[in-house]
C-alpha positions as semicolon CSV with decimal commas, in nm:
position;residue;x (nm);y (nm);z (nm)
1;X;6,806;18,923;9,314
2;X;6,938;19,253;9,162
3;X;7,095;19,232;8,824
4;X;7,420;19,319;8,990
5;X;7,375;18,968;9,186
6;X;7,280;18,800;8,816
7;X;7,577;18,949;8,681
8;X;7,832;18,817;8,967
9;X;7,640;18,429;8,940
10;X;7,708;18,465;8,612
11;X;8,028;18,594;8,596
12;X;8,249;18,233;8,517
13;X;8,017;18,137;8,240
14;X;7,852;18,487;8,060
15;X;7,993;18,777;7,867
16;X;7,697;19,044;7,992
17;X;7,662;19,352;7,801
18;X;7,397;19,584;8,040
19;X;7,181;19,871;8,006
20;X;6,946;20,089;8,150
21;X;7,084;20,078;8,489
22;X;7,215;19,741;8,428
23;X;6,824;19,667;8,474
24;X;6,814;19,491;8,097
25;X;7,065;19,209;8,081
26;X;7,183;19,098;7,712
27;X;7,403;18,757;7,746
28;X;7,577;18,716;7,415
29;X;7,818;18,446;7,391
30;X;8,002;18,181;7,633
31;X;8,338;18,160;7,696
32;X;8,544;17,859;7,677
33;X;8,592;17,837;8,047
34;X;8,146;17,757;8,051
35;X;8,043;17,649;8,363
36;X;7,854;17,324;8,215
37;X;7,457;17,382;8,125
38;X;7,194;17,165;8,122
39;X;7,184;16,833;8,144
40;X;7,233;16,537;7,865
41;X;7,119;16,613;7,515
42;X;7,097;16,328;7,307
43;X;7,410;16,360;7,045
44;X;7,446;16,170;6,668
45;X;7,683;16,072;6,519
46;X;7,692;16,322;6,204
47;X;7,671;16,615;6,404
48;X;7,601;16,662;6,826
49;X;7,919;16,723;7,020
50;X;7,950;16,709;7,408
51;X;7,775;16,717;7,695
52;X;7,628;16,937;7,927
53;X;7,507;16,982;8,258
54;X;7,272;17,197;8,470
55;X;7,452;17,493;8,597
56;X;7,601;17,414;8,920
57;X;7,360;17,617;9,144
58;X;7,339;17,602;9,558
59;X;7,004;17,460;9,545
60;X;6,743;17,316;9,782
61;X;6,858;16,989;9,957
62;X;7,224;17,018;9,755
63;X;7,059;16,848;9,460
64;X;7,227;16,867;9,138
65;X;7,187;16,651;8,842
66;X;7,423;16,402;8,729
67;X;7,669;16,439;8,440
68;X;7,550;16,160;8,164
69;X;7,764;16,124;7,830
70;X;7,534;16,164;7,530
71;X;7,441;15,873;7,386
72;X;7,535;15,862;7,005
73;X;7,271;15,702;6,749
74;X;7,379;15,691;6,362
75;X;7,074;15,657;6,140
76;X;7,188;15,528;5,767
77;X;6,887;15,489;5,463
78;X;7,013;15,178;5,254
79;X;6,824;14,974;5,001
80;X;6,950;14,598;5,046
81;X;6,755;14,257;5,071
82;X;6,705;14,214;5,442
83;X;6,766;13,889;5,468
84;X;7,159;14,014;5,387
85;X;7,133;14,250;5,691
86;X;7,396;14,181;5,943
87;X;7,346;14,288;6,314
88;X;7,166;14,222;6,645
89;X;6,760;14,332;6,523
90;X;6,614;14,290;6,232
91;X;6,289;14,510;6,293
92;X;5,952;14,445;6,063
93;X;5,681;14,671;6,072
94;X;5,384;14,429;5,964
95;X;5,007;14,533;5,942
96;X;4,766;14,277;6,008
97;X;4,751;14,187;5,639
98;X;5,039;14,136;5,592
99;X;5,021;13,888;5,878
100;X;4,749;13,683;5,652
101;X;4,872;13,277;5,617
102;X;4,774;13,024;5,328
103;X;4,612;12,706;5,365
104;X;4,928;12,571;5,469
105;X;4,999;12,838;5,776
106;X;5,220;13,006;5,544
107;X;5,271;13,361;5,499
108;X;5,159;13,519;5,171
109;X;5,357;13,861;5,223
110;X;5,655;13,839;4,984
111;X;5,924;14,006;5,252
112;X;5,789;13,778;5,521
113;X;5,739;13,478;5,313
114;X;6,137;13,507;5,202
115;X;6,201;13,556;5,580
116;X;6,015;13,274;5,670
117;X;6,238;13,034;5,403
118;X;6,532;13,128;5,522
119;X;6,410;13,027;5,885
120;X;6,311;12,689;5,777
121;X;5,960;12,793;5,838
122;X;5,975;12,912;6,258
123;X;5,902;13,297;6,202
124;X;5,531;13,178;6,070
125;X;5,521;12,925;6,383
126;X;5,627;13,131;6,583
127;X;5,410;13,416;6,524
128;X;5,112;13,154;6,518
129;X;5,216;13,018;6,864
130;X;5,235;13,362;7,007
131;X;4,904;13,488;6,831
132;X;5,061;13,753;6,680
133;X;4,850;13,909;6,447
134;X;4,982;14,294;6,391
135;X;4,765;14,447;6,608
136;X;4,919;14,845;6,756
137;X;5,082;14,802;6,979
138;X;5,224;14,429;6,989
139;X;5,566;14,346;6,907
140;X;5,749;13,977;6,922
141;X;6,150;13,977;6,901
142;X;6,266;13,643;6,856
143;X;6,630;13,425;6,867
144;X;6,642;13,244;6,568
145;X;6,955;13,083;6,346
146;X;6,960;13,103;5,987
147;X;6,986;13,487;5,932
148;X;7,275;13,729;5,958
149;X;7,101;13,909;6,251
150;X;7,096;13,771;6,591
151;X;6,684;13,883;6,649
152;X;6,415;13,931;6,391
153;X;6,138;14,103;6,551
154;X;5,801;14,183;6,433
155;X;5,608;14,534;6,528
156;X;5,253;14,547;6,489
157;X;5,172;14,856;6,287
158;X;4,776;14,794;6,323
159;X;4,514;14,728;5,996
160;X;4,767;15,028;5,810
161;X;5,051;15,235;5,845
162;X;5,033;15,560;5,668
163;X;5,074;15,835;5,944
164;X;5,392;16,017;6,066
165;X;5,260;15,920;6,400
166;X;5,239;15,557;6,339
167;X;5,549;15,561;6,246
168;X;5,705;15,712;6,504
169;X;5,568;15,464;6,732
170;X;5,699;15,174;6,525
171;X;6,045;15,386;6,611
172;X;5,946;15,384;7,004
173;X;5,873;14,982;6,947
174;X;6,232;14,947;6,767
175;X;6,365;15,144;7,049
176;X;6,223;14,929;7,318
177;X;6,294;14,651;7,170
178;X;6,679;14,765;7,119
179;X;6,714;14,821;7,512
180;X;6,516;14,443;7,620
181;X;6,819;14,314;7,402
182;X;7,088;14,556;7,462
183;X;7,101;14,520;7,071
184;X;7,383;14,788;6,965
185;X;7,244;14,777;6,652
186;X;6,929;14,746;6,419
187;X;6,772;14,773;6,115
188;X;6,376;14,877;6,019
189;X;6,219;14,777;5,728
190;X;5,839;14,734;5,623
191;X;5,689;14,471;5,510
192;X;5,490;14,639;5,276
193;X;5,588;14,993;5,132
194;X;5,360;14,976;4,817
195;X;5,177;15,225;4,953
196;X;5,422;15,456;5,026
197;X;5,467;15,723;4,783
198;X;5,852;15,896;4,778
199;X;5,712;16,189;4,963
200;X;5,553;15,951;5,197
201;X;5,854;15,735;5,286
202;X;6,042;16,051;5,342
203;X;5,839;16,159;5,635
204;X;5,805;15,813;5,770
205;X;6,190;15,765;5,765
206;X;6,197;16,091;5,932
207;X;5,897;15,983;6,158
208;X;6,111;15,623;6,225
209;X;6,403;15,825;6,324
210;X;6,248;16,016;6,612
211;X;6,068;15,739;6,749
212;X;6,372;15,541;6,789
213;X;6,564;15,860;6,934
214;X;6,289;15,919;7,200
215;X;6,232;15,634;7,278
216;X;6,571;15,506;7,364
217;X;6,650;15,886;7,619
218;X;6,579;15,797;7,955
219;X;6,626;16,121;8,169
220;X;6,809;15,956;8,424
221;X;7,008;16,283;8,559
222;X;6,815;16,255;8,889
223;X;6,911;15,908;9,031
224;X;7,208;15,798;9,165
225;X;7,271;15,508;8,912
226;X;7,143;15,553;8,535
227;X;7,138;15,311;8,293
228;X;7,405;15,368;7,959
229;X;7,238;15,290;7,641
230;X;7,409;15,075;7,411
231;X;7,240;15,102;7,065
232;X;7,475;15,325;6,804
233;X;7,326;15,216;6,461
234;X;7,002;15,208;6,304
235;X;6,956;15,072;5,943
236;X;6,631;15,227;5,767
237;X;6,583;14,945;5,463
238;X;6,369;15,040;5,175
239;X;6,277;15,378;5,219
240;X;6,519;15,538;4,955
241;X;6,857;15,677;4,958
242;X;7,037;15,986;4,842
243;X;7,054;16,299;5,014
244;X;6,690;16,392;5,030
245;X;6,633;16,105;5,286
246;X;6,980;16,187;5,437
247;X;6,822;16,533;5,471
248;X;6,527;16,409;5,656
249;X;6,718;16,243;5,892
250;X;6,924;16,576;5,990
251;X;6,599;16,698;6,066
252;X;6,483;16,440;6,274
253;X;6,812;16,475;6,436
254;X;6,750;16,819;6,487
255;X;6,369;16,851;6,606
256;X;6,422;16,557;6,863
257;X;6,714;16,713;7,033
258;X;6,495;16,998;7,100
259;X;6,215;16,807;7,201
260;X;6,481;16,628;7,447
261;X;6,573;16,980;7,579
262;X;6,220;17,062;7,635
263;X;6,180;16,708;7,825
264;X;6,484;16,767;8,070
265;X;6,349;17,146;8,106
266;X;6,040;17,036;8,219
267;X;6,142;16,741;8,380
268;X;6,370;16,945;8,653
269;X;6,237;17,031;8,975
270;X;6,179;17,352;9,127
271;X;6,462;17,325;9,333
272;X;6,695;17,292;9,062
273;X;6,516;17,508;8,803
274;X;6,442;17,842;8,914
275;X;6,364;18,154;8,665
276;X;6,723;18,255;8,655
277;X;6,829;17,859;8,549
278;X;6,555;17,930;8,302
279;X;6,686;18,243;8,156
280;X;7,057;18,082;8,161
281;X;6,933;17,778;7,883
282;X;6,757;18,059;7,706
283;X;7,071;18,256;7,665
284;X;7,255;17,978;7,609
285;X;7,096;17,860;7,330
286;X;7,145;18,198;7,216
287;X;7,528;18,128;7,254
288;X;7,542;17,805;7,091
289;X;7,383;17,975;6,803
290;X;7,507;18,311;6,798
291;X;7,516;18,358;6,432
292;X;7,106;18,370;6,415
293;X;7,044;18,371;6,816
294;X;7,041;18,660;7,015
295;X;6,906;18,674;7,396
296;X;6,773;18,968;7,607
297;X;6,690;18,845;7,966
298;X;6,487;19,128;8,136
299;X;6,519;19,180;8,538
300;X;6,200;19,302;8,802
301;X;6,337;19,658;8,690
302;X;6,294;19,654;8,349
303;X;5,959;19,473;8,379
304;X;5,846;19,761;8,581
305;X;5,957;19,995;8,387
306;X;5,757;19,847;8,125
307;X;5,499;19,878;8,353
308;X;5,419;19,462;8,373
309;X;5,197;19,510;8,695
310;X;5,011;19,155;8,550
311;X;5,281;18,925;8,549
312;X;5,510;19,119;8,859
313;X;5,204;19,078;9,081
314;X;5,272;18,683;9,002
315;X;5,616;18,662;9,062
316;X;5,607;18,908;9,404
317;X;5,588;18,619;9,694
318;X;5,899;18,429;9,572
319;X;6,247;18,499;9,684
320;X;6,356;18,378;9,330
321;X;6,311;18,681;9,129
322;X;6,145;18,693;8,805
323;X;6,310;18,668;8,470
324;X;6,180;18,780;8,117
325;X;6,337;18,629;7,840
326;X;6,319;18,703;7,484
327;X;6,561;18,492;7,285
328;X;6,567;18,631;6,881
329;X;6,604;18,402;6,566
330;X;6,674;18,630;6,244
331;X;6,763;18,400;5,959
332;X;7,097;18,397;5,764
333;X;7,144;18,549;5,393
334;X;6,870;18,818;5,421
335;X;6,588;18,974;5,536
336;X;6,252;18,821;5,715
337;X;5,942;18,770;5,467
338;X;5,725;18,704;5,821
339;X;5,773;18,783;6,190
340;X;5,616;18,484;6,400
341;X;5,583;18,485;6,814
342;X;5,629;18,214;7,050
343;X;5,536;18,289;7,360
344;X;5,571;17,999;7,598
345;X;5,417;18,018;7,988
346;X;5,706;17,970;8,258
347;X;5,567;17,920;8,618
348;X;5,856;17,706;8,719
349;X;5,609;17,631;9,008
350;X;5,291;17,729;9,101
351;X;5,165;17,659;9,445
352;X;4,846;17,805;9,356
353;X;4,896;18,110;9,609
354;X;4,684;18,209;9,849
355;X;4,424;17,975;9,642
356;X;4,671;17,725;9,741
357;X;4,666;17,410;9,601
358;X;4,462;17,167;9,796
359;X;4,293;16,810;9,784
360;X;4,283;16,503;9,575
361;X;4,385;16,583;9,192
362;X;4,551;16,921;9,262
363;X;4,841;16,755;9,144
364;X;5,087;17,032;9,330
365;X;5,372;16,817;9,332
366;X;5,389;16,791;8,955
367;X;5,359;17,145;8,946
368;X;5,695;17,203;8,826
369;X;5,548;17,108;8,440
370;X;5,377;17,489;8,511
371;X;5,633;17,600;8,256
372;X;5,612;17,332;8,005
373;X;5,471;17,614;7,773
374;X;5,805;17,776;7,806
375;X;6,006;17,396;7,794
376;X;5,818;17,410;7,412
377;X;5,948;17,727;7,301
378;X;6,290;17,688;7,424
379;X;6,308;17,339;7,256
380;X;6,187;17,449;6,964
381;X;6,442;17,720;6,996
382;X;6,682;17,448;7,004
383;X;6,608;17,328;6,718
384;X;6,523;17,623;6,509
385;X;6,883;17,756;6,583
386;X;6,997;17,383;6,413
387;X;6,804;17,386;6,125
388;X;6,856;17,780;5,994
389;X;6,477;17,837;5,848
390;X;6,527;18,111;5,548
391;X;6,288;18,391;5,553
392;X;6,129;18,404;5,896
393;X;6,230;18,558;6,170
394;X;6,119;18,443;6,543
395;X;6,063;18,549;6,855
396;X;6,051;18,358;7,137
397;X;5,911;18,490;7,454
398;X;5,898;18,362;7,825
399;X;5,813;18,543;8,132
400;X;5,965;18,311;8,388
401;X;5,843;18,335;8,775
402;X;5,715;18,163;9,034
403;X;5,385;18,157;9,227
404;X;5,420;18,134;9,563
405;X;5,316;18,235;9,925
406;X;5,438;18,494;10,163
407;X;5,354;18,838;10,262
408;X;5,454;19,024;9,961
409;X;5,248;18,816;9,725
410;X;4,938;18,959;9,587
411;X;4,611;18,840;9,735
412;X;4,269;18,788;9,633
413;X;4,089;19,073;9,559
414;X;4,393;19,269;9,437
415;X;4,392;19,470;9,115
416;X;4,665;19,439;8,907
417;X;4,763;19,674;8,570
418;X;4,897;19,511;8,260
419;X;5,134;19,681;8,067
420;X;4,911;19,756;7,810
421;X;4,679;19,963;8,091
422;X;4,393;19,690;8,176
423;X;4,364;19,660;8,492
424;X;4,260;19,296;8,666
425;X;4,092;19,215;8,979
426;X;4,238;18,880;9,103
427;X;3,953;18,652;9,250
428;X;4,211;18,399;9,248
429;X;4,550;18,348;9,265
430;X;4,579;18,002;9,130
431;X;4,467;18,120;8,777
432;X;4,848;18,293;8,748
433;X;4,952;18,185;8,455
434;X;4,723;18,415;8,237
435;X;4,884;18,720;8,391
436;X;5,174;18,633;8,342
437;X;5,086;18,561;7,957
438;X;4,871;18,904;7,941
439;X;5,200;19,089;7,934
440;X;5,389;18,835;7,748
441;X;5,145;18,863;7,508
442;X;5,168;19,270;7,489
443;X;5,544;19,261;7,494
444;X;5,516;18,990;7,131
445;X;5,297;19,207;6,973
446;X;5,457;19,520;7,038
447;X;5,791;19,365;6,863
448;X;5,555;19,435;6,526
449;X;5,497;19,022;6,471
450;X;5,284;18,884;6,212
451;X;5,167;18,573;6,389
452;X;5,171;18,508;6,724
453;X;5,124;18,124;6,893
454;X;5,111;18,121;7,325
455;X;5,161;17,756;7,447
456;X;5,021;17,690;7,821
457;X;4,947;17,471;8,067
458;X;4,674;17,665;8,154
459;X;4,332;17,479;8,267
460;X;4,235;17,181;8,451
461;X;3,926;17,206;8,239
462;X;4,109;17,166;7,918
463;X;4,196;16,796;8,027
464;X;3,824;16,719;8,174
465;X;3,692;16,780;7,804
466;X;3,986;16,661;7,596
467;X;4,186;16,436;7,819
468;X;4,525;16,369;7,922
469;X;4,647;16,331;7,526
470;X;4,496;16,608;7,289
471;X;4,567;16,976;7,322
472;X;4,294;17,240;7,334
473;X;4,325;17,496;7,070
474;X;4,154;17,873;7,050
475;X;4,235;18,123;6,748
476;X;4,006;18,379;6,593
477;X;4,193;18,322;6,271
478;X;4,092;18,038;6,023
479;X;4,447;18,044;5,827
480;X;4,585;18,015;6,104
481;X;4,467;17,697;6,218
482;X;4,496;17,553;5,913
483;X;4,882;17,637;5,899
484;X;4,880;17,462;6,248
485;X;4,662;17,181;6,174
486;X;4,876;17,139;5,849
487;X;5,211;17,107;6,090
488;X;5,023;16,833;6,333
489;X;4,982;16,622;6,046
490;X;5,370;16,606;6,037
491;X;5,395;16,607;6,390
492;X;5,136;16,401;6,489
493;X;5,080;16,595;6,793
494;X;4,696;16,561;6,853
495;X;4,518;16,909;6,855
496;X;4,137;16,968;6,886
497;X;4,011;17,348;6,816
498;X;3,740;17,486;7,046
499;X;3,511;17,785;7,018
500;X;3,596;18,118;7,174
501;X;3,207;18,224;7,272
502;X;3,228;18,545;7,299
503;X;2,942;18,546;7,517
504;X;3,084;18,366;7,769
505;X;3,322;18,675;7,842
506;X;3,033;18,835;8,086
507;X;3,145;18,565;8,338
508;X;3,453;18,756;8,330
509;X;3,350;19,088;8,449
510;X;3,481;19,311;8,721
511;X;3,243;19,565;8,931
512;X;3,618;19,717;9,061
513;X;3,849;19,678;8,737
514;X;3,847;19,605;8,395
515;X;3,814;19,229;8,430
516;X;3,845;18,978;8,618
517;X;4,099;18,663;8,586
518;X;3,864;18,355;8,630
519;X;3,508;18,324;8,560
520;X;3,273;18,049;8,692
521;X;3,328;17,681;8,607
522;X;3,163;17,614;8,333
523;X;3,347;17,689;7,981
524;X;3,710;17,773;8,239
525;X;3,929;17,708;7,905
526;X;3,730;17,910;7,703
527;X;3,717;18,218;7,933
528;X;4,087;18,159;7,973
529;X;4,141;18,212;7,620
530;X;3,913;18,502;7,629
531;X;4,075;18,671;7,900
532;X;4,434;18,635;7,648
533;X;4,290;18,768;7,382
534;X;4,221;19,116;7,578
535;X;4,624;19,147;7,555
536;X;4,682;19,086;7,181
537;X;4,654;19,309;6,873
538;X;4,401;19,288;6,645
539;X;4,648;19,361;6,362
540;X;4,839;18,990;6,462
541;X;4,652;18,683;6,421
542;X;4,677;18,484;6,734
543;X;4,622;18,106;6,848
544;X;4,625;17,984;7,210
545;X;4,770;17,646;7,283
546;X;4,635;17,475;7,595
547;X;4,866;17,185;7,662
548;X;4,761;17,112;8,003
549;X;4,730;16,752;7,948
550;X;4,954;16,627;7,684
551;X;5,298;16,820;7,859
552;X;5,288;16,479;8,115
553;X;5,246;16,091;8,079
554;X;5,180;15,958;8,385
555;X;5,219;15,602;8,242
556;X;5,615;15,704;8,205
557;X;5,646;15,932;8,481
558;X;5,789;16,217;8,282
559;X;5,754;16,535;8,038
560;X;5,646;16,464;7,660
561;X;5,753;16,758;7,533
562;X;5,468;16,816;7,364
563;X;5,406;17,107;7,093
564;X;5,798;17,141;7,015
565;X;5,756;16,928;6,685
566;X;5,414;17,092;6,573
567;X;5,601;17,448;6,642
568;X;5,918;17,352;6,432
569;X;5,700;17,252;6,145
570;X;5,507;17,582;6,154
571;X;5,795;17,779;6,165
572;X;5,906;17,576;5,876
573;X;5,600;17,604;5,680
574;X;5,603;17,990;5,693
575;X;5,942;17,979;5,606
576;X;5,859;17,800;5,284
């Protein structure tokens, strides 16, 4: 489609500025008349207004995603006894020592034991009759009179609770315990907190917060009936008050609405979300947050122009043209200390080419979560635009195509030149997304970053070693990882460095061109991150994420949005 086309789809919902031939498209603000975006973004109470929608779009099979009201969760810190509590849960994180009974089947845990009194004594036999003994992952909600709520339930937080992560998932066991009960609203407290210092019960509010958030979204925008969550409260008992806490849970706020975007993003189909759909969320995050956003969405022309030969050759077999996007975060009340890169991959589906996609655990029909590189950065995006990080300015970078199959597309064997002159002979066509990052990654560093961190759903054999749940990380730079490794530990995102063997970069070799894009089996993440490093400064220090297995759970049929909480937190920390 020809930039004059863009403009005229546009034309309803975008104020386009163009130049260069009308080749470079810069989308600045919405007007009031929008055309709705994306679909539902989980709103709060204190501060998310609306809802929107994907773009209405003639699509493939006249699918469009339904319009859902935002749900609206109020999170409140309080310090009261919680057997005063009033409501429909009253939610106990409990470690299995604190599940520990007398000689007389009676708990010795002070909370519980006080509990337990006011119940005449059925919490304990309760807990005995259903074995429940705190282990992860188990959770009992029962009925019982005597207390001002309806439930009390009991989360098993395992032999200790200390993590952001564990805490989190005692959110996601709230949450699921809320929607068995259509409980409207709920309180969380811990049994024991001694542990806990302020710092400490900071994050894990925080951590609380987003596990009840997530886990209570259901992306239900796809099917014709969707169920309406009822739960608007949540209590947080005896982690603190004041406005540090209250603080926390704006952030929570904040970094889980962007995680939520990067869920629905990925979530879409290819039918729906094209590159152009892509570059519309970009810019209108941009929009939304106009006084530190700005968006430059570059067309085919300007890519050639800027002589992108690497990631064109990708995008050439689909009748959806490509789209660059480079949305810009410059903070308020001064200049940038650091200049940090996200670059995000964005094959909104890869077919694998000419290397088409065949046989058992090919997985093509999931392979619209190709751009869940690009669902990160535009999530965190999201919620970098929210927040308003001092000191750091960010670029985030997606070169959004798709791979397909016709007789423009290049072919095996072809040699394609990056735009930073290496030339690439493609021995296949299903390793696309690294060409489409080489010039990605040129593009960052030419915009004179500091740091640069490329998130990708790159390599099958990045789940064989690490599995469907860790992330596969390559850097050349020490501080670097540990400014990463640092933000996982908020996070909790699970991240495993592995070696970049230099060595292993014969395997990638051309007799006809510079390189080549895949080598042989053995080590395939490694030479993958190899083969990026060719296109990235050696004045910018540079990690690669590979997220091929974490951006899906099968077990919930969906996107995780993985990597958008460990990249707010970095941005954070280097704003700090």
């Amino acid at each position: 489609m020809a930039s004059t086309a863009i403009v005229a789809s546009l034309a309803t919902s975008l104020s386009v500025a163009s130049t260069s031939s009308s080749s470079l498209l810069v989308f600045t603000k919405l007007r009031s008349a929008t055309v709705p975006g994306f679909s539902s973004r989980l709103s709060f109470a204190f501060s998310r207004r609306g809802t929107t929608r994907l773009m209405a779009h003639a699509t493939l099979g006249l699918t469009k995603p339904n319009q859902i009201d935002s749900p609206k969760i109020s999170f409140a810190a309080k310090e009261i006894d919680v057997v005063e509590w009033k409501g429909d849960i009253l939610a106990v994180g409990v470690t299995e020592k604190d599940m520990a009974k007398d000689e007389n089947s009676k708990f010795q845990n002070s909370i519980l034991k006080m509990l337990d009194a006011q119940l005449g004594g059925l919490l304990s036999e309760a807990s005995s009759e259903e074995d429940f003994t705190g282990k992860p992952g188990q959770s009992t909600v029962l009925r019982l009179p005597g207390l001002g709520s309806k439930r009390v339930g009991l989360i098993g937080l395992g032999q200790s609770a200390s993590s952001p992560a564990d805490f989190r998932g005692l959110g996601e066991s709230v949450a699921a315990a809320a929607k068995a009960a259509k409980a409207s609203n709920v309180a969380v407290a811990l049994a024991s907190s001694e542990g806990l210092s302020e710092q400490s019960k900071l994050t894990s509010a925080s951590a609380i917060a987003s596990g009840t958030v997530l886990g209570i979204y259901e992306d239900s925008r796809y099917k014709s009936e969707s169920k309406k969550p009822v739960l608007k409260s949540v209590d947080i008992i005896g982690f603190g008050t004041g406005p540090e806490i209250e603080k926390k849970l704006k952030y929570a706020e904040d970094v889980s609405s962007g995680v939520i975007l990067g869920r629905e993003l990925v979530n879409s189909p290819a039918n729906v979300l094209t590159p152009a759909v892509l570059a519309e969320e970009a810019s209108k995050i941009a929009s939304t947050y106009s006084d530190v956003f700005s968006a430059t969405i570059l067309d085919a022309e300007k890519c050639k122009e800027l002589k992108m030969g690497s990631y064109l050759g990708v995008a050439a077999a689909s009748a959806n043209p490509p789209h660059f996007i480079h949305l810009c975060y410059k903070p308020p009340g001064g200049p940038a200390k650091v200049k940090l890169g996200l670059v995000g991959k964005g094959l909104t589906f890869d077919s694998g080419g000419y290397n088409i996609k065949t046989g058992p655990g090919c997985s093509i029909e999931l392979m619209k979560f190709d751009m869940g590189g690009s669902g990160a950065v535009l999530g965190a995006a999201k919620a970098i635009g929210q927040i308003k990080p001092p000191g750091v300015e960010v670029h985030f970078i997606v070169a959004a195509c798709e791979n397909m199959i016709s007789g423009t597309g290049m072919r095996p064997g072809d040699i394609l030149t990056a735009s930073n002159g290496k030339t690439i002979e493609v021995n296949n066509t299903d390793a696309e997304g690294r060409l489409t990052l080489a010039d990605a990654l040129v593009y960052t560093c030419n915009l004179g970053v500091d740091k640069i961190i490329d998130l990708a759903t790159l390599t099958g054999a990045c789940v064989v070693a690490l599995g469907p749940s860790i992330a596969g990380v390559f850097t050349p730079s020490d501080d670097l990882a540990k400014e990463v490794f640092a933000a996982t530990e908020v996070s909790g995102e699970k991240i495993w460095r592995l070696p970049l063997e230099e060595s292993y970069w014969e395997s990638m070799k051309s007799g006809v061109a510079d390189m080549v894009n895949t080598g042989g089996r053995q080590g395939g993440s490694i030479t993958a991150a190899l083969f990026l490093k060719q296109f990235v400064s050696d004045k910018v220090q540079w990690m690669h994420i590979d997220m091929a297995g974490p951006v899906w759970s099968d077990k919930k049929h969906g996107a995780t949005g993985f990597g958008i909480s460990t990249l707010v937190e970095w941005v954070l920390k280097n704003a700090s």
